[in-house]
PDB file of C-alpha atoms in Angstrom:
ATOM      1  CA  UNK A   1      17.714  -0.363 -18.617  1.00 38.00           C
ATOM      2  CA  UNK A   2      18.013   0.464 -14.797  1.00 39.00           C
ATOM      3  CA  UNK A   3      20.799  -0.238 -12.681  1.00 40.00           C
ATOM      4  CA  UNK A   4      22.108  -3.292 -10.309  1.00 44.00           C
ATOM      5  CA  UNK A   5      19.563  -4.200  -7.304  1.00 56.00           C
ATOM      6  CA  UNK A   6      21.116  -7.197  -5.736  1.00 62.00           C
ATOM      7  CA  UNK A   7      22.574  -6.991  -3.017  1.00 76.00           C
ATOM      8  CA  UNK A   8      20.290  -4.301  -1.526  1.00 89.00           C
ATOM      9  CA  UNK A   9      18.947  -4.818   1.981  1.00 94.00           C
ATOM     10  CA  UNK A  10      15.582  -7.066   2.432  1.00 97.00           C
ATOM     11  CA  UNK A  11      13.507  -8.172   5.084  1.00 98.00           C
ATOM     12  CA  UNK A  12      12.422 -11.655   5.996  1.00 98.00           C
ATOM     13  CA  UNK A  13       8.600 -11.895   7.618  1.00 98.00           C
ATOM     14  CA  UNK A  14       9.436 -15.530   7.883  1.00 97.00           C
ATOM     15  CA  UNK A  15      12.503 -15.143  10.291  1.00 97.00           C
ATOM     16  CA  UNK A  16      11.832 -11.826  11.580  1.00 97.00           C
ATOM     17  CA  UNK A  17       9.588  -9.899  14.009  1.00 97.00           C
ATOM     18  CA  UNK A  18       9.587  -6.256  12.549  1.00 98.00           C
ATOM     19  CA  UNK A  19      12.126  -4.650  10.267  1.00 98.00           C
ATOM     20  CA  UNK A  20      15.580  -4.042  11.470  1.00 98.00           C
ATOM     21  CA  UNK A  21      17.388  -0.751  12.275  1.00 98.00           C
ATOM     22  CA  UNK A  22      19.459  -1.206   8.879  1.00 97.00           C
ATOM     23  CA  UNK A  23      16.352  -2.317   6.736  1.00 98.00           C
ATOM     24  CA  UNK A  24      14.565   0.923   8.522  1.00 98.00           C
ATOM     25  CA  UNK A  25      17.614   3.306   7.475  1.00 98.00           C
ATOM     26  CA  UNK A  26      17.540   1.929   4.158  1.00 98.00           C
ATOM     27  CA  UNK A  27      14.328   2.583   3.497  1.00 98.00           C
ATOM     28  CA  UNK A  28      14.185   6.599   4.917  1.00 98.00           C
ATOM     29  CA  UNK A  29      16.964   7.081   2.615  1.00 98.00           C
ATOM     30  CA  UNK A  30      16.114   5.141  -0.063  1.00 98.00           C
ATOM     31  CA  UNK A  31      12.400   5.274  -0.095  1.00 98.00           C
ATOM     32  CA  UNK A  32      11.304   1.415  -0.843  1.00 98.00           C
ATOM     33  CA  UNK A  33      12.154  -1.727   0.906  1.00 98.00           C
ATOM     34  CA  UNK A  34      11.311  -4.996  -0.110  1.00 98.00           C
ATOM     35  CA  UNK A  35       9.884  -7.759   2.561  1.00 98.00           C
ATOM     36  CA  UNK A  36       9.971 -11.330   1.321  1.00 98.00           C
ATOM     37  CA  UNK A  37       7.401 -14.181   2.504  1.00 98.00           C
ATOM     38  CA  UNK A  38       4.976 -11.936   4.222  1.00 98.00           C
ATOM     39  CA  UNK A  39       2.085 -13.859   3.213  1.00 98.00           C
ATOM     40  CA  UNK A  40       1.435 -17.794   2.464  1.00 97.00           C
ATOM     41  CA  UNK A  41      -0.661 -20.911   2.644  1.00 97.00           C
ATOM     42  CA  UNK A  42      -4.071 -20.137   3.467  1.00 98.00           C
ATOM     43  CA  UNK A  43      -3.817 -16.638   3.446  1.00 98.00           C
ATOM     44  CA  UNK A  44      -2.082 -16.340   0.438  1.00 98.00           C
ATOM     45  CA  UNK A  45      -4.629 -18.903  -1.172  1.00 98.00           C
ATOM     46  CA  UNK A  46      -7.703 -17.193   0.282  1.00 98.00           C
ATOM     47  CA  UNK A  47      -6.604 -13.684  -0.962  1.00 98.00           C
ATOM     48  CA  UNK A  48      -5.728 -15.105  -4.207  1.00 98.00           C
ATOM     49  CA  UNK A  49      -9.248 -16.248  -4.274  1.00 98.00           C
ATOM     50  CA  UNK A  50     -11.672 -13.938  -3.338  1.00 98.00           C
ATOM     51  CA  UNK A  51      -9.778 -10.998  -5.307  1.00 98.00           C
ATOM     52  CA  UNK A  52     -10.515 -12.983  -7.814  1.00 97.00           C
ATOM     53  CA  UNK A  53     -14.019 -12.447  -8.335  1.00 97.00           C
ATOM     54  CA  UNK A  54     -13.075  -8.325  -8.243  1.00 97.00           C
ATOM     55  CA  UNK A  55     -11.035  -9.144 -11.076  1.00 97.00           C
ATOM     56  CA  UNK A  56     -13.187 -10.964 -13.251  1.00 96.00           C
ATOM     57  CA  UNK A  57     -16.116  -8.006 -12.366  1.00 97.00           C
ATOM     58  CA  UNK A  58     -13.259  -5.380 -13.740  1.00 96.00           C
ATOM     59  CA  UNK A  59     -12.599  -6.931 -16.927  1.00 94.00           C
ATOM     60  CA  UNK A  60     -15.731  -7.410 -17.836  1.00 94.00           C
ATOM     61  CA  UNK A  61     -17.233  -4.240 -16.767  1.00 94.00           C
ATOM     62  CA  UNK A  62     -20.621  -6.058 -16.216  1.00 93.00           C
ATOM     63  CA  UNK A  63     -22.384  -4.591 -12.623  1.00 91.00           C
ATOM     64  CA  UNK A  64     -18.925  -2.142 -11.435  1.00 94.00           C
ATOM     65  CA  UNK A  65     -19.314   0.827  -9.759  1.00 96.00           C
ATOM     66  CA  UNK A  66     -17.219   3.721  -8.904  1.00 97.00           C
ATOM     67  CA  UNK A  67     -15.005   2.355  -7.129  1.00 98.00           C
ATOM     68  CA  UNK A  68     -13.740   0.304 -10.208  1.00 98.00           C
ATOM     69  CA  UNK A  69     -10.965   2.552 -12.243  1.00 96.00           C
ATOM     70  CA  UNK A  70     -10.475   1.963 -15.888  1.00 94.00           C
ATOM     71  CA  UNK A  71      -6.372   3.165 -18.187  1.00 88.00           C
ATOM     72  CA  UNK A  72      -6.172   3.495 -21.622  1.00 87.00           C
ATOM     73  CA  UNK A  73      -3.246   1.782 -23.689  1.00 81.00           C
ATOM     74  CA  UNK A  74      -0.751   3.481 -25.882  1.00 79.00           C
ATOM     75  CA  UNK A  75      -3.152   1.568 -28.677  1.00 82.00           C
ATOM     76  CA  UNK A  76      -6.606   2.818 -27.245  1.00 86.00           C
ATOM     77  CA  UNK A  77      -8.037   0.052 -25.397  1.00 86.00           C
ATOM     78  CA  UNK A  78      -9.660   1.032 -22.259  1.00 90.00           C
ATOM     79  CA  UNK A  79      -8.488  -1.527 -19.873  1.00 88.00           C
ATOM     80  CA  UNK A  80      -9.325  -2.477 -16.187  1.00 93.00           C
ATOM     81  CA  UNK A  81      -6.858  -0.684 -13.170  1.00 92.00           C
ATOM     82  CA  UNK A  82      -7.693  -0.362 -10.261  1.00 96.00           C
ATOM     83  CA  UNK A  83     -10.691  -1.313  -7.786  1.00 98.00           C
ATOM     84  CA  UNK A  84     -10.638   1.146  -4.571  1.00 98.00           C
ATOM     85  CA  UNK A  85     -12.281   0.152  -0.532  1.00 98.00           C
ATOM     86  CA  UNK A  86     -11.432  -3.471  -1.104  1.00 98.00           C
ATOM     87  CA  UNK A  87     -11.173  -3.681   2.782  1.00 98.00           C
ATOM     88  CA  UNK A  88     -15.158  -3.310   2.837  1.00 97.00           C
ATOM     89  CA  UNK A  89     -15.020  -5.961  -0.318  1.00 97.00           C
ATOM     90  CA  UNK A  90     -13.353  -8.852   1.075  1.00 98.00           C
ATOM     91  CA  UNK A  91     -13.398 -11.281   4.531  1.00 97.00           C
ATOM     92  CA  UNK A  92      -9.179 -11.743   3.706  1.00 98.00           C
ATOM     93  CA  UNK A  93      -7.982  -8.164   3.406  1.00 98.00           C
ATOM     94  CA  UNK A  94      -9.976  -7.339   6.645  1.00 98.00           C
ATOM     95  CA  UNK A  95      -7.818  -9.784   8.437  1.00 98.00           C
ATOM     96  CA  UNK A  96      -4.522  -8.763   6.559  1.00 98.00           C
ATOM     97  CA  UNK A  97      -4.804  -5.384   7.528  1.00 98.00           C
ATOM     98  CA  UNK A  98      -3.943  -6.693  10.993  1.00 98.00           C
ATOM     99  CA  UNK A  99      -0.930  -8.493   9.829  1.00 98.00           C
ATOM    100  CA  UNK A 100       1.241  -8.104  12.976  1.00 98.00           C
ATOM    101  CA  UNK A 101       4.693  -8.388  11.269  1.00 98.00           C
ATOM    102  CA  UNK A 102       3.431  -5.393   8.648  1.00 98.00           C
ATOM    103  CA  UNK A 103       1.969  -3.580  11.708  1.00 98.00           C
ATOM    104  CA  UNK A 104       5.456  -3.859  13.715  1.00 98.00           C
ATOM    105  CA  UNK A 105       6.994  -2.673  11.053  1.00 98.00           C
ATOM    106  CA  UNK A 106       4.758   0.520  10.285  1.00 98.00           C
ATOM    107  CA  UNK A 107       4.746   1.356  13.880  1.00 98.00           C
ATOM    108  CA  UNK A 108       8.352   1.295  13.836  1.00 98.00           C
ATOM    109  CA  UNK A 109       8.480   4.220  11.518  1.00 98.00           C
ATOM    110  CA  UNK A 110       5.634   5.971  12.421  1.00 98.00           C
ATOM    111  CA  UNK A 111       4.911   5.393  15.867  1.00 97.00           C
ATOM    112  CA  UNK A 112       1.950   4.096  18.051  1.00 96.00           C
ATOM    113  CA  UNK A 113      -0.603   6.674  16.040  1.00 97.00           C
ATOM    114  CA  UNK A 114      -0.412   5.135  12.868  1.00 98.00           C
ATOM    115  CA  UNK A 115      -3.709   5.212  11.037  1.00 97.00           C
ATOM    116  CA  UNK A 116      -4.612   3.279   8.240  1.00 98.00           C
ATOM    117  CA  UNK A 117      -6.042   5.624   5.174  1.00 97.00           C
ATOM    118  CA  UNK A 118      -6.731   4.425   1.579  1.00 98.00           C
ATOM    119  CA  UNK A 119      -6.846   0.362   0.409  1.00 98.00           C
ATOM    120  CA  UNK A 120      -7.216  -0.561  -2.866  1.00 98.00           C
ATOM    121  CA  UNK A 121      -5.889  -3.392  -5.289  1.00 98.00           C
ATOM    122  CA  UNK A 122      -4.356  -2.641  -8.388  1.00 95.00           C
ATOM    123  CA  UNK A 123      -4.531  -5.305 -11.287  1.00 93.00           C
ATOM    124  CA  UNK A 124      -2.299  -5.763 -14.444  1.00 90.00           C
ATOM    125  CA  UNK A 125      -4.396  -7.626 -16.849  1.00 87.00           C
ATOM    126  CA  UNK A 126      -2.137 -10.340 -19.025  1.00 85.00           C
ATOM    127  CA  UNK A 127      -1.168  -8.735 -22.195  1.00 77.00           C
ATOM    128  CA  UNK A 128      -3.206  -5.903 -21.606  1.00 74.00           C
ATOM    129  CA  UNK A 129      -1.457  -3.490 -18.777  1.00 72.00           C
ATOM    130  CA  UNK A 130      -1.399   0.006 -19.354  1.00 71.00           C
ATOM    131  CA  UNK A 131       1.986   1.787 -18.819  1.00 76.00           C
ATOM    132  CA  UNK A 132       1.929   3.844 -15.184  1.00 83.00           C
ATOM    133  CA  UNK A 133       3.973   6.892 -16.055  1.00 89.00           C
ATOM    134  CA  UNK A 134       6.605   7.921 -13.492  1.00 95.00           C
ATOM    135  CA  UNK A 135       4.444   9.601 -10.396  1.00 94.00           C
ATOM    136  CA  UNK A 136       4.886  10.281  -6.909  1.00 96.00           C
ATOM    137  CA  UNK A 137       1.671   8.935  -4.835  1.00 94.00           C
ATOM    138  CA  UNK A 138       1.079  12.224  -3.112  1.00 93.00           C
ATOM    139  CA  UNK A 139       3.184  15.477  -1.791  1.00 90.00           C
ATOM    140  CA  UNK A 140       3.704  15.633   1.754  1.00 91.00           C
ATOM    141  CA  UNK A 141       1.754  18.422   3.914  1.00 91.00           C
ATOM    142  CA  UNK A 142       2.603  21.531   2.812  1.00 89.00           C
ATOM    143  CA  UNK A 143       4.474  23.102   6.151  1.00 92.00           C
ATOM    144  CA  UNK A 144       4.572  19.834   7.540  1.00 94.00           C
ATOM    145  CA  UNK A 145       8.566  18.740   8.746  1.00 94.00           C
ATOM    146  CA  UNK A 146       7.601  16.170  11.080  1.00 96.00           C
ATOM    147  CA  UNK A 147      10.061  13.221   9.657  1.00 96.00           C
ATOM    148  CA  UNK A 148       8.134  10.124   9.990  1.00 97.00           C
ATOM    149  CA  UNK A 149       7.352   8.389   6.683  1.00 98.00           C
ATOM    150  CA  UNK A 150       3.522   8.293   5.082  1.00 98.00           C
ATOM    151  CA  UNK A 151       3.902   5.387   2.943  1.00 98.00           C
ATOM    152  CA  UNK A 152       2.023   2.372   1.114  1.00 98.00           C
ATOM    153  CA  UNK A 153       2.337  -1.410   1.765  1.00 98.00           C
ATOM    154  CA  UNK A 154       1.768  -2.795  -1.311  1.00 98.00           C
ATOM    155  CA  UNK A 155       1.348  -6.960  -0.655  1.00 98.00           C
ATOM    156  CA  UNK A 156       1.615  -9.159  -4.390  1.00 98.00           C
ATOM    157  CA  UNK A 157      -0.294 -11.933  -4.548  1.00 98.00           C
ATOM    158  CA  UNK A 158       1.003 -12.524  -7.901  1.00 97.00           C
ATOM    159  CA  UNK A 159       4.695 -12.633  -8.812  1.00 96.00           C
ATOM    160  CA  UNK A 160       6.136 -10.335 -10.688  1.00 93.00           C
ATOM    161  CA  UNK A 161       9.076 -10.512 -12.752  1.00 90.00           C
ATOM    162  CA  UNK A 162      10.328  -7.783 -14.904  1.00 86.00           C
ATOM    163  CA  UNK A 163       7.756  -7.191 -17.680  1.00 82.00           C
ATOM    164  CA  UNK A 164       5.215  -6.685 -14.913  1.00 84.00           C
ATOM    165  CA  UNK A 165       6.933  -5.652 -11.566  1.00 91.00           C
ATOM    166  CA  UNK A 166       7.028  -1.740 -10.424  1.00 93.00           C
ATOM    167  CA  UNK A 167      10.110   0.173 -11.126  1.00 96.00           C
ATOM    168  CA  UNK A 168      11.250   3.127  -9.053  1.00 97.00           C
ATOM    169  CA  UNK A 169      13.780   5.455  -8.409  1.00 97.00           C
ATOM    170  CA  UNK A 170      16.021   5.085  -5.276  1.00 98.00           C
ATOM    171  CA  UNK A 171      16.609   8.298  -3.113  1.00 98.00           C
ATOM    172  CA  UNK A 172      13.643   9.846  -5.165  1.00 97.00           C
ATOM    173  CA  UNK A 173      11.882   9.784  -2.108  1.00 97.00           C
ATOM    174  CA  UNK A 174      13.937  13.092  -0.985  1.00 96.00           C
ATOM    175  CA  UNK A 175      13.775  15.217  -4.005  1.00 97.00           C
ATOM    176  CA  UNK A 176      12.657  18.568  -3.883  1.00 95.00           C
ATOM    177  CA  UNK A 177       9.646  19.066  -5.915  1.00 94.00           C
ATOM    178  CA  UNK A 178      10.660  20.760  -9.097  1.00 96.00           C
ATOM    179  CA  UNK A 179      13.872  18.094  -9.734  1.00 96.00           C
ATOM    180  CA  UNK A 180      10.241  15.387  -9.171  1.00 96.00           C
ATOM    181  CA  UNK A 181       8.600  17.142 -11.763  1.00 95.00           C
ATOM    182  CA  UNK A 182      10.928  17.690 -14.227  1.00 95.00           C
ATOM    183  CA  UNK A 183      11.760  13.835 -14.641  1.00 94.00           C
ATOM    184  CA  UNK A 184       8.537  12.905 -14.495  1.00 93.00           C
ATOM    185  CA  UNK A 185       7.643  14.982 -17.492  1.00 92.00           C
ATOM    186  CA  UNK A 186      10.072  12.968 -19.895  1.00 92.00           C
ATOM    187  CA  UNK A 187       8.799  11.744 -22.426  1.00 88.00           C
ATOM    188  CA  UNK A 188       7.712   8.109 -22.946  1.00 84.00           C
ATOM    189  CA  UNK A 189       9.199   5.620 -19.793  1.00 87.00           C
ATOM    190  CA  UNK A 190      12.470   6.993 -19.162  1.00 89.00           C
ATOM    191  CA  UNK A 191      14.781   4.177 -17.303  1.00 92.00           C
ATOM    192  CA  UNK A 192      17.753   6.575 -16.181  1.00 94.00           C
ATOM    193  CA  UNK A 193      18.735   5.692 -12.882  1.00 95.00           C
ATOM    194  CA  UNK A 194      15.827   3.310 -11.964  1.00 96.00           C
ATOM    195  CA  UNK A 195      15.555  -0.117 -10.836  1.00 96.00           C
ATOM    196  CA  UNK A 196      12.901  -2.940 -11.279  1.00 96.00           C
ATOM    197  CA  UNK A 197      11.534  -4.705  -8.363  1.00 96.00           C
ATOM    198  CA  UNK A 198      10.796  -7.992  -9.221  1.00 95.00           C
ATOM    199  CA  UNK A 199       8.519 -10.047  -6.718  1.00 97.00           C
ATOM    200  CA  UNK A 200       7.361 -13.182  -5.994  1.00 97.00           C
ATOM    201  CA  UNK A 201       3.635 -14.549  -5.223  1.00 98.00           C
ATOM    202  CA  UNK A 202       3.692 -13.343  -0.703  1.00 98.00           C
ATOM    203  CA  UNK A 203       5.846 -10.255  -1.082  1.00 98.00           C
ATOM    204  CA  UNK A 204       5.862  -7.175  -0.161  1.00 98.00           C
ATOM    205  CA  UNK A 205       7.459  -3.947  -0.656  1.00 98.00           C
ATOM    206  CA  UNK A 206       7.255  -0.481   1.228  1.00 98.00           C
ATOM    207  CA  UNK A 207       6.915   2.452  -0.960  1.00 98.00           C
ATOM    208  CA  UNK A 208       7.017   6.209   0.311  1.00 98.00           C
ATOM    209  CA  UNK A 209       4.550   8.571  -1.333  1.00 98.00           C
ATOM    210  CA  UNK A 210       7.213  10.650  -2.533  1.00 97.00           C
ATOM    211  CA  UNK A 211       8.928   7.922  -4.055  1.00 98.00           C
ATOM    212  CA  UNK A 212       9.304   8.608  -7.945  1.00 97.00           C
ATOM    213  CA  UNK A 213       7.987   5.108  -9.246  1.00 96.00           C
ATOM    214  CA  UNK A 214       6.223   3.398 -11.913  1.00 92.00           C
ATOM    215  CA  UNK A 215       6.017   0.711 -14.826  1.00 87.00           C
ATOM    216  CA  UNK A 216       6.252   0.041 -17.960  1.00 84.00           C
ATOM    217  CA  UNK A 217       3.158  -0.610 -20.748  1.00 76.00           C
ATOM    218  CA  UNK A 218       2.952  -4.541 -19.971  1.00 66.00           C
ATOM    219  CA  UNK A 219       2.887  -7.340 -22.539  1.00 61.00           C
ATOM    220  CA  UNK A 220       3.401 -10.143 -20.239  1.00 64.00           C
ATOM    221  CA  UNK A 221       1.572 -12.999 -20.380  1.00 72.00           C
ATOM    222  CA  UNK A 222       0.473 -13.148 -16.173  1.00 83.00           C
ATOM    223  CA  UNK A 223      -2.176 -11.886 -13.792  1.00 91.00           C
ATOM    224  CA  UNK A 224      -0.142  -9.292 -11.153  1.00 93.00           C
ATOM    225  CA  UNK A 225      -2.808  -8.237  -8.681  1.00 96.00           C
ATOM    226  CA  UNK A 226      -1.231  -6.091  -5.377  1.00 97.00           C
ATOM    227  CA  UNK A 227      -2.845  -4.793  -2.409  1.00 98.00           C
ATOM    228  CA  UNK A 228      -2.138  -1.584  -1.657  1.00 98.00           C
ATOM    229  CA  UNK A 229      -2.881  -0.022   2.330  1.00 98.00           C
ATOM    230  CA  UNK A 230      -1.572   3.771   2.867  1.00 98.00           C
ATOM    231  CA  UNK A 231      -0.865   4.504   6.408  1.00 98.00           C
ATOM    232  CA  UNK A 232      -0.341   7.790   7.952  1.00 98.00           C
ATOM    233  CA  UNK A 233       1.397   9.248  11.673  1.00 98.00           C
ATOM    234  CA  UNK A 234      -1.820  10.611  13.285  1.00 97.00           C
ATOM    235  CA  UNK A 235       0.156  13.487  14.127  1.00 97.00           C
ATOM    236  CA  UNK A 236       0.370  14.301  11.031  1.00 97.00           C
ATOM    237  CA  UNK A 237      -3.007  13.340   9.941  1.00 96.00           C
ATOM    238  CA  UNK A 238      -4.041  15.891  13.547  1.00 96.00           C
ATOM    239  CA  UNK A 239      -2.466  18.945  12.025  1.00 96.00           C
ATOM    240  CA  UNK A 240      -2.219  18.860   8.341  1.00 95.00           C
ATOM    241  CA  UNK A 241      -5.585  16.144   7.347  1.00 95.00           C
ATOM    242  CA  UNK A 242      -6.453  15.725   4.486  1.00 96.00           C
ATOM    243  CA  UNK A 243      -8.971  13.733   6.480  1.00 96.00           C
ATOM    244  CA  UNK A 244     -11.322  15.393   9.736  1.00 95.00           C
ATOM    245  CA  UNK A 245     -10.810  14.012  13.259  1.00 94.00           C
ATOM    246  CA  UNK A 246     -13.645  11.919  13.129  1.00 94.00           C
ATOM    247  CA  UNK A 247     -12.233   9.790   9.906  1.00 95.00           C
ATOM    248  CA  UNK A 248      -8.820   8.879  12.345  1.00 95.00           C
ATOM    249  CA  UNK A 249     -11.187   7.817  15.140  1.00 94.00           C
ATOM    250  CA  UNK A 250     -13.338   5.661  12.397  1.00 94.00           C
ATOM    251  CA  UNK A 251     -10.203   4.248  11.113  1.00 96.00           C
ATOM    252  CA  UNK A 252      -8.539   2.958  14.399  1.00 95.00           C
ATOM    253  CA  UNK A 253     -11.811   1.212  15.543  1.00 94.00           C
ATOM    254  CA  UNK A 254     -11.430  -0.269  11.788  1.00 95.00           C
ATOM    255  CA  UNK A 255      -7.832  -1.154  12.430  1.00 96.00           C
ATOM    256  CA  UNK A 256      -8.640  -2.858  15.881  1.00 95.00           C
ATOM    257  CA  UNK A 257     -11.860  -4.573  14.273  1.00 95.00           C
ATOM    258  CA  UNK A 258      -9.241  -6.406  11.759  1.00 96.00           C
ATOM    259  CA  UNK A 259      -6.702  -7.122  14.481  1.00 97.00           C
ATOM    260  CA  UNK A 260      -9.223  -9.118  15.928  1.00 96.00           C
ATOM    261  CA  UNK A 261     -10.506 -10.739  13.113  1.00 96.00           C
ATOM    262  CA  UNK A 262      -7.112 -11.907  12.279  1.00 98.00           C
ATOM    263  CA  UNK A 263      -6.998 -13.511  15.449  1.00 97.00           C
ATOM    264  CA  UNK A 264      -9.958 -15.673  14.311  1.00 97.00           C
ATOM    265  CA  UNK A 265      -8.376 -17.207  11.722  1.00 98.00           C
ATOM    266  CA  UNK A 266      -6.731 -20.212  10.895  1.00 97.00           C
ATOM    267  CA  UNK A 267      -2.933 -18.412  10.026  1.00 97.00           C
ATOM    268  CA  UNK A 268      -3.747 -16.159  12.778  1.00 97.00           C
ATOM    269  CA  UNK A 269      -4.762 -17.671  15.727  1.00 94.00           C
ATOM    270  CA  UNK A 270      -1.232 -18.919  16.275  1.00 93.00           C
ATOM    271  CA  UNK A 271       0.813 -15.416  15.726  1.00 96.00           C
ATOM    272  CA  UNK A 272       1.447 -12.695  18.230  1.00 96.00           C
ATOM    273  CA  UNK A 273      -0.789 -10.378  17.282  1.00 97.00           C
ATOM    274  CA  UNK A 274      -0.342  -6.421  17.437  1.00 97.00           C
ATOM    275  CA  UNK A 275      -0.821  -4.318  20.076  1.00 96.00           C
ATOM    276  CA  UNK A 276      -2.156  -1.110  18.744  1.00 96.00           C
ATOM    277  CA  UNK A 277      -1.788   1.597  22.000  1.00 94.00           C
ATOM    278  CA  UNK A 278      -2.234   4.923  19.905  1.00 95.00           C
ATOM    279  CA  UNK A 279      -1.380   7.673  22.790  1.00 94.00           C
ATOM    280  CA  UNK A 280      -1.974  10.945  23.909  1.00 92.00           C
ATOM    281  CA  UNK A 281      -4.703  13.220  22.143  1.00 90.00           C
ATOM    282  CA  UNK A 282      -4.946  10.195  19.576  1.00 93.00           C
ATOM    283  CA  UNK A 283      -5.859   7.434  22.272  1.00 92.00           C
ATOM    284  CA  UNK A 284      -9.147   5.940  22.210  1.00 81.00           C
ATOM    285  CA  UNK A 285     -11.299   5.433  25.020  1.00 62.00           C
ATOM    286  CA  UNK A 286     -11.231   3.284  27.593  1.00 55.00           C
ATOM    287  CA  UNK A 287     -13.543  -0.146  27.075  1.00 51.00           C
ATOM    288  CA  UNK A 288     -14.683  -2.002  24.341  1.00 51.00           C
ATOM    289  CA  UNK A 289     -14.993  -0.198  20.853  1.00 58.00           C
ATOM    290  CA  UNK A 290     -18.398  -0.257  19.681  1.00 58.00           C
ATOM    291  CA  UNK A 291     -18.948  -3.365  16.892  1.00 65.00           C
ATOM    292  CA  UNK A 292     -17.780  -2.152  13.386  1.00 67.00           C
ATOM    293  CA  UNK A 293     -20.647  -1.755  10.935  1.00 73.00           C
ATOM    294  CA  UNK A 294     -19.318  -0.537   7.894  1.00 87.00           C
ATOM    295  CA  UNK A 295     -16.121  -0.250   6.405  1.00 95.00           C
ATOM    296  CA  UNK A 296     -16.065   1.861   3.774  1.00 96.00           C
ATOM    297  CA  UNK A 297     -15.519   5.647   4.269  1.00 96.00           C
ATOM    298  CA  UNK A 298     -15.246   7.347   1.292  1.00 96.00           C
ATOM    299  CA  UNK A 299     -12.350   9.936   1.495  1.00 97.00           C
ATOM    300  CA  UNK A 300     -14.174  13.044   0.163  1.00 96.00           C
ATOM    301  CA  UNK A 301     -17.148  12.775   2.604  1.00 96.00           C
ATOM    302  CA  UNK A 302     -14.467  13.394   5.014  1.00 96.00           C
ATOM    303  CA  UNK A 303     -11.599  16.046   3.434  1.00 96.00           C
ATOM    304  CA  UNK A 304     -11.263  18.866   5.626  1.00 93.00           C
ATOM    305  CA  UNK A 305     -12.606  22.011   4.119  1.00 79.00           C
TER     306      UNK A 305
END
C-alpha cells in the first residue's frame, strides 16, 4: 500500500525563513512538499476553535447555506465535506492568510503577483469520512506555458495519521492529461505508486493543482479539519482568468487587509511580516488601500465570459 516517504525533503517554519532552493526543486518536480510547525500556540488554539463552530453547523445541517458541501459514503450516508469563503467566516484565517513564512514561500515560486483565489476548509468527520477519489484540483490554462506553479496550501489543524491523511502521487504533477485520466478512472482507491502524507496538528503541505491526490473512505476515530488557500501568478490569472481584472485587484487589497491584521495579533506582532510589492501592470496604487468591507467574492460573479 504506497511506497517509502521518509527521507523525502521537508521544510521547517520553525527554523526557517522561506523554503529552500532544494525544498523548491523538490516540489516543481514532485508536486507536494510538506512544511512542519507552521502554526502553534495561540494561533493554532484559536483556529482550532473558531472552526469549530463551522464544524458543528456542518454536521448538523441546522441553519447552512451554500457554501456548506455535503459526500455520500460507499454505505449511503450523506455526510458533511467541505465549507467554502471561510476567510469571510473567521477573525483567525483572516490573519493566517498573511502568514509571512507561507507568503515567502509562495512568492518564491510564483513571484511578487501572487494572488490569493479560493479558501475553504475541508473536514473529515470521525468514523464517517467519505473516500476522495483520485483527482487533480484543476487543469492548468489551456495555452498557458508560463512555468510558475498554481497551487494550494493546505494548513492541518488536526493531525493526521494514515487512516485520515491525504495520499498522492509524486511526479503526477507533470503528467500529460490522458495518462491523469486514465488512473484516475480505476476502479475503487487504487494505491499503485502513491504515498500517504501523514501530518501532525500545525502542518502544512503544498499541493499543485495538477497533482494526482486523494484519500481513502475513513474509519478513523479523529476530527481532521485543513485549511485550504489556492494562490495563483497574476500573470497568469492577467491572460488566461478564470477570474476578471477586477477580482485580482479585490483580492490583493484582501491579501494586504490580512497582512495587517496579522500584525495585530498576539503571534504576530513579533514576526517579520510580508512585504507584498506586486509589480508592473499588477501593482496597486500608490497610498492607502481603501478599508476592506467584505470578504467574500463569490467566484462565478466574477468568471470571465
Amino acid at each position: 500500500m504506497g511506497i517509502a516517504n521518509k527521507g523525502l525533503p521537508e521544510a521547517n517554519a520553525a527554523v526557517q525563513e522561506v523554503i529552500t532552493e532544494e525544498q523548491m526543486r523538490f516540489f516543481l518536480d514532485n508536486g507536494f512538499l510538506v512544511i512542519r510547525n507552521v502554526l502553534s500556540g495561540e494561533e493554532l488554539r484559536l483556529l482550532r476553535e473558531q472552526t469549530k463552530g463551522i464544524v458543528d453547523k456542518g454536521i448538523t445541517g441546522e441553519g447552512v447555506d451554500e457554501d456548506f458541501l455535503y459526500r455520500v459514503r460507499s454505505g449511503g450516508e450523506r455526510v458533511y465535506w467541505r465549507t467554502e469563503y471561510v476567510i469571510d467566516k473567521l477573525d483567525a484565517t483572516k490573519a493566517l492568510l498573511g502568514h509571512p513564512f507561507i507568503l515567502r514561500s509562495v512568492e518564491k515560486l510564483q513571484g511578487r503577483n501572487l494572488i490569493p483565489t479560493w479558501d475553504s476548509l475541508v473536514v473529515k468527520i470521525p468514523s464517517q469520512a467519505a473516500s476522495v477519489p483520485w483527482h487533480r484540483d484543476a487543469a492548468v490554462p489551456e495555452g498557458c506555458d508560463d512555468p510558475r506553479p498554481i497551487f494550494n496550501v493546505d494548513f492541518y489543524l488536526d493531525d493526521a495519521d494514515e487512516k485520515s491523511c491525504l495520499w498522492v502521487i509524486p511526479g503526477s504533477n507533470r503528467w500529460d492529461a490522458k495518462t491523469s485520466q486514465e488512473r484516475c478512472s480505476r476502479p475503487g482507491f487504487d494505491f499503485e505508486g502513491a504515498i500517504p502524507v501523514p501530518l501532525r496538528a500545525g502542518d502544512v503541505i503544498f499541493h499543485d493543482i495538477q497533482l494526482l491526490h486523494g484519500s481513502p473512505e475513513g474509519e478513523g476515530n479523529a476530527l481532521r479539519r485543513t485549511i485550504y488557500y489556492e494562490f495563483r501568478p497574476g500573470e497568469i490569472e492577467v491572460e488566461f482568468g478564470p477570474h476578471t481584472l477586477e477580482y485580482l485587484t479585490i483580492k490583493q487589497r484582501l491579501l494586504n487587509d490580512c497582512i495587517d491584521r496579522r500584525k495585530q495579533t498576539s503571534y504576530g506582532a513579533s514576526e517579520k511580516p510580508f512585504d507584498y510589492r506586486p509589480s508592473g501592470p499588477l501593482a496597486l496604487a500608490a497610498g492607502a488601500s481603501p478599508s476592506q468591507t467584505g470578504y467574500r467574492f463569490q467566484h462565478d460573479k466574477y468568471w470571465r465570459t
